[in-house]
Amino acid sequence: YKEEGVNPAGGCLPLLVQLPIFLAFYHMLAKAVELKWAGWALWIHDLAAPDPYFVLPIVMGVSQLLQQRMSPPPPDPVQRRMMQFLPIVFTAFSLGFPSGLVLYWMTNNILTIGQQMIYNSMRDKAEAEEAAALAPVKGKRGKKG
């Protein structure tokens, strides 16, 4: 990482920025009286209460797993193993979280997946253009006279 000038802790910055927002949502949803019985859609009749059918936590866990699979794996095997279990751990924790918080988390995951898909397609296109530029031009050989 020193050769490339990349800080290994740089990936933690987005998480540290989101942590205060996450904690503020948690406390707001847990204590806001006006959100009691504030329904969202279908089976969610109270954004301050946990999802009674665990649909949102499971969808959040699946979206987090998909988001993780789209990102490059860490080179360290221990870190890679830990990253594989994080969606399971976060899904288990989110079973008791307010539905509004899990909805926020799930929405963030889905938007990040979309962002990663756009980035990956742009990267693939740039790599294909670079490979085409480096490939020798076929059919243009000098003729002997």
XYZ file of C-alpha atoms in Angstrom:
145
model
C 0.000 0.000 0.000
C 2.950 2.338 0.486
C 4.061 1.911 -3.125
C 0.623 2.878 -4.417
C 0.097 5.656 -1.862
C -3.127 4.161 -0.523
C -4.097 4.360 3.128
C -5.499 0.985 4.308
C -7.735 2.778 6.821
C -9.236 4.916 4.042
C -12.114 2.480 3.614
C -13.170 3.103 7.205
C -13.893 6.789 6.644
C -17.331 6.286 5.015
C -18.316 4.008 7.895
C -17.173 6.555 10.468
C -19.180 9.268 8.718
C -22.316 7.087 8.710
C -22.012 5.965 12.340
C -23.345 9.207 13.920
C -26.270 9.217 11.452
C -27.023 5.586 12.256
C -26.914 6.214 16.021
C -29.054 9.351 15.692
C -31.679 7.402 13.707
C -31.637 4.628 16.294
C -32.237 6.989 19.215
C -34.776 9.093 17.307
C -36.820 6.078 16.258
C -36.680 4.558 19.722
C -37.844 7.729 21.515
C -39.959 9.715 19.034
C -43.576 9.549 20.154
C -44.885 10.919 16.842
C -43.364 7.943 15.008
C -45.325 5.435 17.048
C -47.780 3.811 14.659
C -46.361 5.817 11.743
C -46.801 3.195 9.084
C -44.649 2.873 6.030
C -46.114 0.235 3.723
C -47.782 -3.153 3.743
C -46.971 -4.933 7.023
C -44.887 -2.123 8.581
C -47.355 -0.251 10.798
C -44.818 1.244 13.208
C -41.417 2.517 12.043
C -40.269 2.709 15.663
C -40.904 -1.007 16.280
C -38.991 -4.002 14.929
C -40.336 -5.712 11.808
C -42.761 -8.354 13.142
C -42.114 -10.709 10.207
C -38.344 -10.073 9.907
C -38.662 -9.294 6.187
C -36.742 -5.997 6.298
C -33.803 -7.421 8.311
C -33.496 -10.389 5.942
C -33.663 -8.189 2.820
C -31.125 -5.864 4.463
C -28.817 -8.834 5.121
C -29.148 -10.088 1.543
C -28.456 -6.601 0.178
C -25.413 -6.312 2.426
C -24.158 -9.705 1.238
C -24.659 -8.686 -2.407
C -22.901 -5.379 -1.760
C -19.979 -7.233 -0.189
C -19.744 -9.682 -3.121
C -19.536 -6.789 -5.589
C -16.613 -5.199 -3.757
C -13.046 -6.445 -4.180
C -12.137 -8.998 -1.497
C -9.569 -8.010 1.124
C -6.165 -9.628 0.561
C -5.837 -10.777 4.181
C -7.539 -14.200 4.676
C -8.575 -13.379 8.258
C -10.150 -10.106 7.181
C -11.823 -11.857 4.237
C -13.335 -14.466 6.592
C -14.554 -11.747 8.955
C -16.178 -9.864 6.063
C -18.066 -13.036 5.087
C -19.702 -13.251 8.514
C -20.570 -9.558 8.926
C -23.850 -9.725 6.939
C -24.994 -12.599 9.170
C -24.046 -10.732 12.344
C -25.663 -7.471 11.220
C -28.820 -9.310 10.160
C -29.059 -10.932 13.592
C -28.556 -7.577 15.335
C -31.079 -5.818 13.109
C -33.878 -8.223 14.047
C -34.501 -6.086 17.141
C -33.823 -2.683 15.563
C -36.658 -0.283 14.687
C -38.051 -0.891 11.193
C -37.220 2.668 10.142
C -33.554 2.111 10.946
C -33.423 -1.184 9.052
C -35.215 0.513 6.145
C -32.556 3.261 6.118
C -29.771 0.667 6.221
C -31.345 -1.430 3.460
C -31.885 1.633 1.252
C -28.269 2.665 1.761
C -27.110 -0.832 0.776
C -29.240 -0.839 -2.385
C -27.988 2.602 -3.438
C -24.398 1.481 -2.811
C -24.993 -1.621 -4.961
C -26.240 0.617 -7.782
C -23.223 2.878 -7.380
C -20.871 -0.122 -7.478
C -22.587 -1.464 -10.615
C -22.083 1.865 -12.387
C -18.455 2.000 -11.260
C -17.804 -1.583 -12.387
C -19.319 -0.970 -15.838
C -17.267 2.212 -16.273
C -14.123 0.378 -15.175
C -14.800 -2.538 -17.530
C -15.394 -0.149 -20.426
C -12.156 1.735 -19.680
C -10.207 -1.538 -19.452
C -11.661 -2.723 -22.780
C -10.733 0.568 -24.462
C -7.230 0.377 -23.012
C -6.811 -3.219 -24.202
C -8.037 -2.253 -27.673
C -5.570 0.636 -27.818
C -2.673 -1.599 -26.811
C -3.573 -4.439 -29.178
C -1.567 -4.521 -32.423
C -3.472 -3.344 -35.439
C -4.276 -6.353 -37.644
C -3.907 -6.319 -41.399
C -1.468 -3.438 -41.620
C 1.819 -4.997 -42.579
C 4.354 -3.537 -44.901
C 4.471 -5.055 -48.397
C 7.708 -6.146 -49.891
C 8.188 -4.823 -53.347
